[in-house]
PDB file of C-alpha atoms and ligand atoms in Angstrom:
ATOM      1  CA  UNK A   1       6.318 -15.001 -13.501  1.00 82.00           C
ATOM      2  CA  UNK A   2       3.441 -15.182 -15.802  1.00 83.00           C
ATOM      3  CA  UNK A   3       2.023 -11.892 -17.032  1.00 96.00           C
ATOM      4  CA  UNK A   4      -1.297 -11.702 -18.849  1.00 98.00           C
ATOM      5  CA  UNK A   5      -2.105  -8.572 -20.661  1.00 98.00           C
ATOM      6  CA  UNK A   6      -5.711  -7.609 -20.042  1.00 98.00           C
ATOM      7  CA  UNK A   7      -5.812  -3.809 -20.920  1.00 98.00           C
ATOM      8  CA  UNK A   8      -8.106  -1.470 -19.010  1.00 98.00           C
ATOM      9  CA  UNK A   9      -9.327   1.672 -20.733  1.00 98.00           C
ATOM     10  CA  UNK A  10      -9.382   3.443 -17.355  1.00 98.00           C
ATOM     11  CA  UNK A  11      -6.042   5.251 -17.386  1.00 98.00           C
ATOM     12  CA  UNK A  12      -4.536   8.640 -18.127  1.00 98.00           C
ATOM     13  CA  UNK A  13      -1.190  10.306 -19.059  1.00 98.00           C
ATOM     14  CA  UNK A  14       1.603  10.605 -16.338  1.00 97.00           C
ATOM     15  CA  UNK A  15       2.770  14.089 -15.254  1.00 93.00           C
ATOM     16  CA  UNK A  16       6.359  15.217 -15.280  1.00 93.00           C
ATOM     17  CA  UNK A  17       7.187  13.836 -11.736  1.00 95.00           C
ATOM     18  CA  UNK A  18       8.801  10.386 -11.523  1.00 96.00           C
ATOM     19  CA  UNK A  19       7.017   7.316 -10.297  1.00 98.00           C
ATOM     20  CA  UNK A  20       8.125   6.920  -6.693  1.00 98.00           C
ATOM     21  CA  UNK A  21       5.342   5.234  -4.724  1.00 98.00           C
ATOM     22  CA  UNK A  22       4.169   1.596  -4.879  1.00 98.00           C
ATOM     23  CA  UNK A  23       0.738   1.152  -3.531  1.00 98.00           C
ATOM     24  CA  UNK A  24      -0.699  -2.337  -2.540  1.00 98.00           C
ATOM     25  CA  UNK A  25      -4.357  -3.188  -2.243  1.00 98.00           C
ATOM     26  CA  UNK A  26      -6.689  -6.003  -1.717  1.00 98.00           C
ATOM     27  CA  UNK A  27      -9.570  -6.377  -4.254  1.00 98.00           C
ATOM     28  CA  UNK A  28     -12.292  -7.404  -1.828  1.00 97.00           C
ATOM     29  CA  UNK A  29     -13.710  -9.371  -4.794  1.00 97.00           C
ATOM     30  CA  UNK A  30     -12.790 -12.503  -6.694  1.00 98.00           C
ATOM     31  CA  UNK A  31     -10.700 -12.282  -9.688  1.00 98.00           C
ATOM     32  CA  UNK A  32     -13.191 -12.071 -12.531  1.00 98.00           C
ATOM     33  CA  UNK A  33     -15.328  -9.448 -10.888  1.00 98.00           C
ATOM     34  CA  UNK A  34     -12.206  -7.386  -9.986  1.00 98.00           C
ATOM     35  CA  UNK A  35     -11.013  -7.448 -13.648  1.00 98.00           C
ATOM     36  CA  UNK A  36     -14.419  -6.329 -14.814  1.00 98.00           C
ATOM     37  CA  UNK A  37     -14.756  -3.456 -12.348  1.00 98.00           C
ATOM     38  CA  UNK A  38     -11.197  -2.310 -12.966  1.00 98.00           C
ATOM     39  CA  UNK A  39     -11.601  -2.113 -16.687  1.00 98.00           C
ATOM     40  CA  UNK A  40     -15.172  -0.920 -16.835  1.00 98.00           C
ATOM     41  CA  UNK A  41     -15.394   2.616 -18.488  1.00 97.00           C
ATOM     42  CA  UNK A  42     -19.098   3.147 -17.705  1.00 97.00           C
ATOM     43  CA  UNK A  43     -18.809   3.287 -13.991  1.00 95.00           C
ATOM     44  CA  UNK A  44     -19.517   6.740 -12.248  1.00 93.00           C
ATOM     45  CA  UNK A  45     -16.240   6.361 -10.429  1.00 94.00           C
ATOM     46  CA  UNK A  46     -13.877   4.769 -12.943  1.00 97.00           C
ATOM     47  CA  UNK A  47     -11.159   2.763 -11.323  1.00 98.00           C
ATOM     48  CA  UNK A  48      -8.221   0.643 -12.365  1.00 98.00           C
ATOM     49  CA  UNK A  49      -4.778  -0.566 -11.278  1.00 98.00           C
ATOM     50  CA  UNK A  50      -1.597  -1.456 -13.160  1.00 98.00           C
ATOM     51  CA  UNK A  51      -1.663  -5.097 -11.984  1.00 98.00           C
ATOM     52  CA  UNK A  52      -4.075  -7.588 -10.656  1.00 98.00           C
ATOM     53  CA  UNK A  53      -2.492 -10.454  -8.829  1.00 98.00           C
ATOM     54  CA  UNK A  54      -4.539 -13.687  -8.696  1.00 98.00           C
ATOM     55  CA  UNK A  55      -4.424 -16.059  -5.855  1.00 97.00           C
ATOM     56  CA  UNK A  56      -2.456 -18.573  -7.818  1.00 97.00           C
ATOM     57  CA  UNK A  57       0.228 -15.912  -8.615  1.00 97.00           C
ATOM     58  CA  UNK A  58      -0.841 -15.015 -12.094  1.00 98.00           C
ATOM     59  CA  UNK A  59      -0.176 -11.457 -12.861  1.00 98.00           C
ATOM     60  CA  UNK A  60      -2.754  -9.438 -15.064  1.00 98.00           C
ATOM     61  CA  UNK A  61      -1.597  -6.220 -16.586  1.00 98.00           C
ATOM     62  CA  UNK A  62      -4.225  -3.716 -17.046  1.00 98.00           C
ATOM     63  CA  UNK A  63      -2.313  -0.389 -17.361  1.00 98.00           C
ATOM     64  CA  UNK A  64       1.143   0.190 -18.628  1.00 98.00           C
ATOM     65  CA  UNK A  65       3.572   1.579 -16.034  1.00 98.00           C
ATOM     66  CA  UNK A  66       4.036   4.841 -18.176  1.00 98.00           C
ATOM     67  CA  UNK A  67       0.331   5.544 -17.881  1.00 98.00           C
ATOM     68  CA  UNK A  68      -1.627   6.720 -14.621  1.00 98.00           C
ATOM     69  CA  UNK A  69      -3.921   4.112 -13.160  1.00 98.00           C
ATOM     70  CA  UNK A  70      -6.881   5.210 -10.895  1.00 98.00           C
ATOM     71  CA  UNK A  71      -6.394   3.254  -7.689  1.00 98.00           C
ATOM     72  CA  UNK A  72      -5.463   5.542  -4.844  1.00 98.00           C
ATOM     73  CA  UNK A  73      -8.216   8.088  -4.704  1.00 96.00           C
ATOM     74  CA  UNK A  74      -7.867  10.790  -2.161  1.00 96.00           C
ATOM     75  CA  UNK A  75      -4.523  10.007  -0.680  1.00 97.00           C
ATOM     76  CA  UNK A  76      -1.562  11.557   0.869  1.00 97.00           C
ATOM     77  CA  UNK A  77       1.998  10.426   1.723  1.00 98.00           C
ATOM     78  CA  UNK A  78       5.170  12.400   2.733  1.00 97.00           C
ATOM     79  CA  UNK A  79       3.360  15.657   2.146  1.00 96.00           C
ATOM     80  CA  UNK A  80       2.165  14.855  -1.511  1.00 96.00           C
ATOM     81  CA  UNK A  81      -1.464  14.270  -2.353  1.00 96.00           C
ATOM     82  CA  UNK A  82      -3.398  12.567  -5.043  1.00 95.00           C
ATOM     83  CA  UNK A  83      -0.801   9.903  -5.438  1.00 98.00           C
ATOM     84  CA  UNK A  84      -2.102   8.148  -8.490  1.00 98.00           C
ATOM     85  CA  UNK A  85      -0.002  10.336 -10.919  1.00 97.00           C
ATOM     86  CA  UNK A  86       3.208   9.281  -9.416  1.00 98.00           C
ATOM     87  CA  UNK A  87       2.438   5.695  -8.145  1.00 98.00           C
ATOM     88  CA  UNK A  88       2.046   2.171  -9.291  1.00 98.00           C
ATOM     89  CA  UNK A  89      -1.041   0.165  -8.004  1.00 98.00           C
ATOM     90  CA  UNK A  90      -1.243  -3.414  -7.468  1.00 98.00           C
ATOM     91  CA  UNK A  91      -4.603  -5.053  -6.699  1.00 98.00           C
ATOM     92  CA  UNK A  92      -4.126  -8.323  -4.929  1.00 98.00           C
ATOM     93  CA  UNK A  93      -7.114 -10.721  -4.978  1.00 98.00           C
ATOM     94  CA  UNK A  94      -8.195 -11.265  -1.422  1.00 98.00           C
ATOM     95  CA  UNK A  95     -11.713 -10.942   0.019  1.00 97.00           C
ATOM     96  CA  UNK A  96     -10.663  -9.144   3.221  1.00 95.00           C
ATOM     97  CA  UNK A  97      -7.100  -9.074   4.423  1.00 94.00           C
ATOM     98  CA  UNK A  98      -8.127  -8.825   7.926  1.00 96.00           C
ATOM     99  CA  UNK A  99      -9.794 -12.175   7.669  1.00 96.00           C
ATOM    100  CA  UNK A 100      -8.136 -14.199   4.866  1.00 97.00           C
ATOM    101  CA  UNK A 101      -4.526 -15.142   4.593  1.00 98.00           C
ATOM    102  CA  UNK A 102      -2.551 -14.443   1.390  1.00 98.00           C
ATOM    103  CA  UNK A 103      -1.632 -17.742  -0.301  1.00 98.00           C
ATOM    104  CA  UNK A 104       2.196 -18.354  -0.483  1.00 98.00           C
ATOM    105  CA  UNK A 105       2.104 -18.622  -4.412  1.00 97.00           C
ATOM    106  CA  UNK A 106       0.440 -15.157  -4.524  1.00 98.00           C
ATOM    107  CA  UNK A 107       3.063 -13.592  -2.239  1.00 98.00           C
ATOM    108  CA  UNK A 108       5.991 -15.259  -4.081  1.00 98.00           C
ATOM    109  CA  UNK A 109       4.649 -13.773  -7.354  1.00 98.00           C
ATOM    110  CA  UNK A 110       4.128 -10.396  -5.511  1.00 98.00           C
ATOM    111  CA  UNK A 111       7.735 -10.248  -4.411  1.00 98.00           C
ATOM    112  CA  UNK A 112       8.845 -10.915  -7.900  1.00 98.00           C
ATOM    113  CA  UNK A 113       6.759  -8.412  -9.432  1.00 98.00           C
ATOM    114  CA  UNK A 114       7.640  -5.602  -6.846  1.00 98.00           C
ATOM    115  CA  UNK A 115      11.136  -6.350  -7.393  1.00 98.00           C
ATOM    116  CA  UNK A 116      10.870  -5.816 -11.213  1.00 98.00           C
ATOM    117  CA  UNK A 117       8.901  -2.660 -10.656  1.00 98.00           C
ATOM    118  CA  UNK A 118      11.454  -1.253  -8.216  1.00 98.00           C
ATOM    119  CA  UNK A 119      14.227  -1.920 -10.794  1.00 98.00           C
ATOM    120  CA  UNK A 120      12.288  -0.035 -13.484  1.00 98.00           C
ATOM    121  CA  UNK A 121      11.537   2.890 -10.984  1.00 98.00           C
ATOM    122  CA  UNK A 122      14.515   3.403  -8.632  1.00 97.00           C
ATOM    123  CA  UNK A 123      12.832   6.433  -7.200  1.00 97.00           C
ATOM    124  CA  UNK A 124      10.593   4.138  -5.233  1.00 98.00           C
ATOM    125  CA  UNK A 125      12.233   4.358  -1.793  1.00 97.00           C
ATOM    126  CA  UNK A 126      11.702   1.509   0.691  1.00 98.00           C
ATOM    127  CA  UNK A 127       9.328   3.738   2.842  1.00 97.00           C
ATOM    128  CA  UNK A 128       7.353   4.381  -0.208  1.00 98.00           C
ATOM    129  CA  UNK A 129       6.158   0.883  -0.592  1.00 98.00           C
ATOM    130  CA  UNK A 130       2.775   1.506   1.195  1.00 98.00           C
ATOM    131  CA  UNK A 131      -0.685   0.017   1.756  1.00 98.00           C
ATOM    132  CA  UNK A 132      -3.898   1.878   0.705  1.00 98.00           C
ATOM    133  CA  UNK A 133      -4.526   2.181   4.388  1.00 98.00           C
ATOM    134  CA  UNK A 134      -1.275   4.028   4.869  1.00 98.00           C
ATOM    135  CA  UNK A 135      -2.069   6.793   2.334  1.00 98.00           C
ATOM    136  CA  UNK A 136      -5.970   7.028   3.048  1.00 98.00           C
ATOM    137  CA  UNK A 137      -6.165   6.434   6.748  1.00 97.00           C
ATOM    138  CA  UNK A 138      -9.703   5.615   8.108  1.00 96.00           C
ATOM    139  CA  UNK A 139     -11.138   5.687   4.579  1.00 97.00           C
ATOM    140  CA  UNK A 140      -9.285   2.434   3.433  1.00 98.00           C
ATOM    141  CA  UNK A 141      -7.976  -0.585   5.347  1.00 98.00           C
ATOM    142  CA  UNK A 142      -6.609  -2.665   2.548  1.00 98.00           C
ATOM    143  CA  UNK A 143      -4.205  -4.646   2.129  1.00 98.00           C
ATOM    144  CA  UNK A 144      -5.252  -5.684   5.783  1.00 98.00           C
ATOM    145  CA  UNK A 145      -3.766  -6.991   8.980  1.00 98.00           C
ATOM    146  CA  UNK A 146      -2.839 -10.328   7.433  1.00 98.00           C
ATOM    147  CA  UNK A 147      -0.817  -8.972   4.625  1.00 98.00           C
ATOM    148  CA  UNK A 148       2.846 -10.201   5.250  1.00 98.00           C
ATOM    149  CA  UNK A 149       4.632  -6.873   5.197  1.00 98.00           C
ATOM    150  CA  UNK A 150       7.409  -8.334   7.224  1.00 98.00           C
ATOM    151  CA  UNK A 151       8.143 -11.076   4.703  1.00 98.00           C
ATOM    152  CA  UNK A 152       8.145  -8.534   1.908  1.00 98.00           C
ATOM    153  CA  UNK A 153      10.685  -6.366   3.875  1.00 98.00           C
ATOM    154  CA  UNK A 154      12.871  -9.343   4.456  1.00 98.00           C
ATOM    155  CA  UNK A 155      12.819  -9.687   0.590  1.00 98.00           C
ATOM    156  CA  UNK A 156      13.864  -6.200   0.132  1.00 97.00           C
ATOM    157  CA  UNK A 157      10.458  -4.618  -0.476  1.00 98.00           C
ATOM    158  CA  UNK A 158       9.433  -1.909   2.026  1.00 98.00           C
ATOM    159  CA  UNK A 159      10.662  -1.561   5.647  1.00 98.00           C
ATOM    160  CA  UNK A 160       9.950  -3.383   8.921  1.00 98.00           C
ATOM    161  CA  UNK A 161      10.882  -2.269  12.306  1.00 98.00           C
ATOM    162  CA  UNK A 162      13.580  -4.028  14.262  1.00 97.00           C
ATOM    163  CA  UNK A 163      12.807  -5.079  17.778  1.00 95.00           C
ATOM    164  CA  UNK A 164      14.185  -3.233  20.831  1.00 93.00           C
ATOM    165  CA  UNK A 165      14.223   0.380  19.911  1.00 95.00           C
ATOM    166  CA  UNK A 166      13.820   3.078  22.476  1.00 96.00           C
ATOM    167  CA  UNK A 167      10.358   4.321  22.125  1.00 97.00           C
ATOM    168  CA  UNK A 168       9.837   7.783  20.558  1.00 95.00           C
ATOM    169  CA  UNK A 169       9.054  10.512  23.086  1.00 93.00           C
ATOM    170  CA  UNK A 170       6.975  13.582  22.582  1.00 93.00           C
ATOM    171  CA  UNK A 171       4.484  14.232  19.758  1.00 96.00           C
ATOM    172  CA  UNK A 172       3.761  10.992  18.156  1.00 97.00           C
ATOM    173  CA  UNK A 173       1.747  12.750  15.339  1.00 98.00           C
ATOM    174  CA  UNK A 174       4.710  14.751  14.462  1.00 97.00           C
ATOM    175  CA  UNK A 175       6.782  11.637  14.310  1.00 97.00           C
ATOM    176  CA  UNK A 176       4.251   9.842  12.195  1.00 98.00           C
ATOM    177  CA  UNK A 177       4.292  12.718   9.716  1.00 97.00           C
ATOM    178  CA  UNK A 178       8.067  12.738   9.545  1.00 97.00           C
ATOM    179  CA  UNK A 179       7.657   9.044   8.421  1.00 97.00           C
ATOM    180  CA  UNK A 180       5.176   9.927   5.846  1.00 98.00           C
ATOM    181  CA  UNK A 181       1.662   9.980   7.292  1.00 98.00           C
ATOM    182  CA  UNK A 182      -0.922  12.572   6.754  1.00 97.00           C
ATOM    183  CA  UNK A 183      -1.693  15.065   9.577  1.00 96.00           C
ATOM    184  CA  UNK A 184      -5.076  14.339  11.200  1.00 94.00           C
ATOM    185  CA  UNK A 185      -6.783  17.315   9.513  1.00 90.00           C
ATOM    186  CA  UNK A 186     -10.438  15.872   9.088  1.00 87.00           C
ATOM    187  CA  UNK A 187      -9.995  12.559  11.032  1.00 93.00           C
ATOM    188  CA  UNK A 188      -9.085  11.634  14.626  1.00 97.00           C
ATOM    189  CA  UNK A 189      -5.247  11.413  15.459  1.00 98.00           C
ATOM    190  CA  UNK A 190      -6.129   7.871  16.602  1.00 98.00           C
ATOM    191  CA  UNK A 191      -7.008   7.010  12.976  1.00 98.00           C
ATOM    192  CA  UNK A 192      -3.469   7.860  11.891  1.00 98.00           C
ATOM    193  CA  UNK A 193      -2.017   5.659  14.707  1.00 98.00           C
ATOM    194  CA  UNK A 194      -4.396   2.885  13.454  1.00 98.00           C
ATOM    195  CA  UNK A 195      -3.059   3.162   9.992  1.00 98.00           C
ATOM    196  CA  UNK A 196       0.438   2.898  11.310  1.00 98.00           C
ATOM    197  CA  UNK A 197      -0.449  -0.148  13.434  1.00 98.00           C
ATOM    198  CA  UNK A 198      -2.272  -1.903  10.520  1.00 98.00           C
ATOM    199  CA  UNK A 199       1.029  -1.868   8.583  1.00 98.00           C
ATOM    200  CA  UNK A 200       3.785  -2.077  11.154  1.00 98.00           C
ATOM    201  CA  UNK A 201       2.016  -3.640  14.339  1.00 98.00           C
ATOM    202  CA  UNK A 202      -0.809  -5.708  12.974  1.00 98.00           C
ATOM    203  CA  UNK A 203      -1.121  -8.002  16.169  1.00 97.00           C
ATOM    204  CA  UNK A 204      -2.640  -5.052  18.068  1.00 98.00           C
ATOM    205  CA  UNK A 205      -4.504  -2.352  16.214  1.00 98.00           C
ATOM    206  CA  UNK A 206      -6.224  -0.109  18.650  1.00 98.00           C
ATOM    207  CA  UNK A 207      -5.275   3.410  17.807  1.00 98.00           C
ATOM    208  CA  UNK A 208      -3.303   3.796  21.050  1.00 98.00           C
ATOM    209  CA  UNK A 209       0.330   5.126  20.803  1.00 98.00           C
ATOM    210  CA  UNK A 210       1.673   2.732  23.309  1.00 98.00           C
ATOM    211  CA  UNK A 211       5.301   2.110  24.029  1.00 98.00           C
ATOM    212  CA  UNK A 212       5.512  -0.787  21.479  1.00 98.00           C
ATOM    213  CA  UNK A 213       3.986   1.393  18.764  1.00 98.00           C
ATOM    214  CA  UNK A 214       6.448   4.257  19.683  1.00 98.00           C
ATOM    215  CA  UNK A 215       9.381   1.878  19.620  1.00 98.00           C
ATOM    216  CA  UNK A 216       8.459   0.583  16.055  1.00 98.00           C
ATOM    217  CA  UNK A 217       8.016   4.102  14.882  1.00 98.00           C
ATOM    218  CA  UNK A 218      11.346   5.213  16.390  1.00 97.00           C
ATOM    219  CA  UNK A 219      13.188   2.326  14.675  1.00 97.00           C
ATOM    220  CA  UNK A 220      11.613   3.062  11.359  1.00 98.00           C
ATOM    221  CA  UNK A 221      12.521   6.828  11.581  1.00 97.00           C
ATOM    222  CA  UNK A 222      16.170   5.527  12.381  1.00 96.00           C
ATOM    223  CA  UNK A 223      16.196   3.405   9.353  1.00 97.00           C
ATOM    224  CA  UNK A 224      15.159   6.443   7.138  1.00 96.00           C
ATOM    225  CA  UNK A 225      17.413   8.811   9.003  1.00 91.00           C
ATOM    226  CA  UNK A 226      14.293  11.004  10.426  1.00 80.00           C
ATOM    227  CA  UNK A 227      14.245  10.355  14.088  1.00 73.00           C
ATOM    228  CA  UNK A 228      15.096  14.051  14.932  1.00 62.00           C
TER     229      UNK A 228
HETATM  230 ZN1  LIG B 301      -7.332  -0.053  -2.093  1.00 51.24          ZN
END
């Protein structure tokens, strides 16, 4: 894996809590513009990421992992908010992950990068490998429906639901929260279901907690020991 140092001034100190979340994004912009924005100190909203992953698989390092990068914004996962302080962010160059596939060379490099990050930060549990859309439902949709979560899970990065589980019954929002999603405080409950589907059932994203959605959620909860 080719890592190119391209330091960004947009970063801050870490707190005392360990890094235990890995957030994946798409850039929505080509490589050069992305690197410029993610290292521009003069924007009103300064943003950055630890890594930018080019389409050819080249990895640009903008912020060292022992510093906080500014990629998640308002965010929540497993009851914790403002996840920048405890996460690593990777921006993957892709113009819109609902419309554009991720090239194979890029995903191969991503898997290698994620594995190395997980080795350096063993507190990153599999369920804590998330998309921006998981931690900021409705506000964010990246990395998009074409992002190959299933392939990553097969490589040991994140989780993927096994087929054939018995659908979870009862309060689906409570079950989504047990897995990690935010409660629908300021947004529609369907937005949380949509966020779940974008990640774990991308072939049908409609916000309806149907039997297949409930089955996939049930299996994921089984995998993390959280069904009850
Ligand atoms: Zn994002």
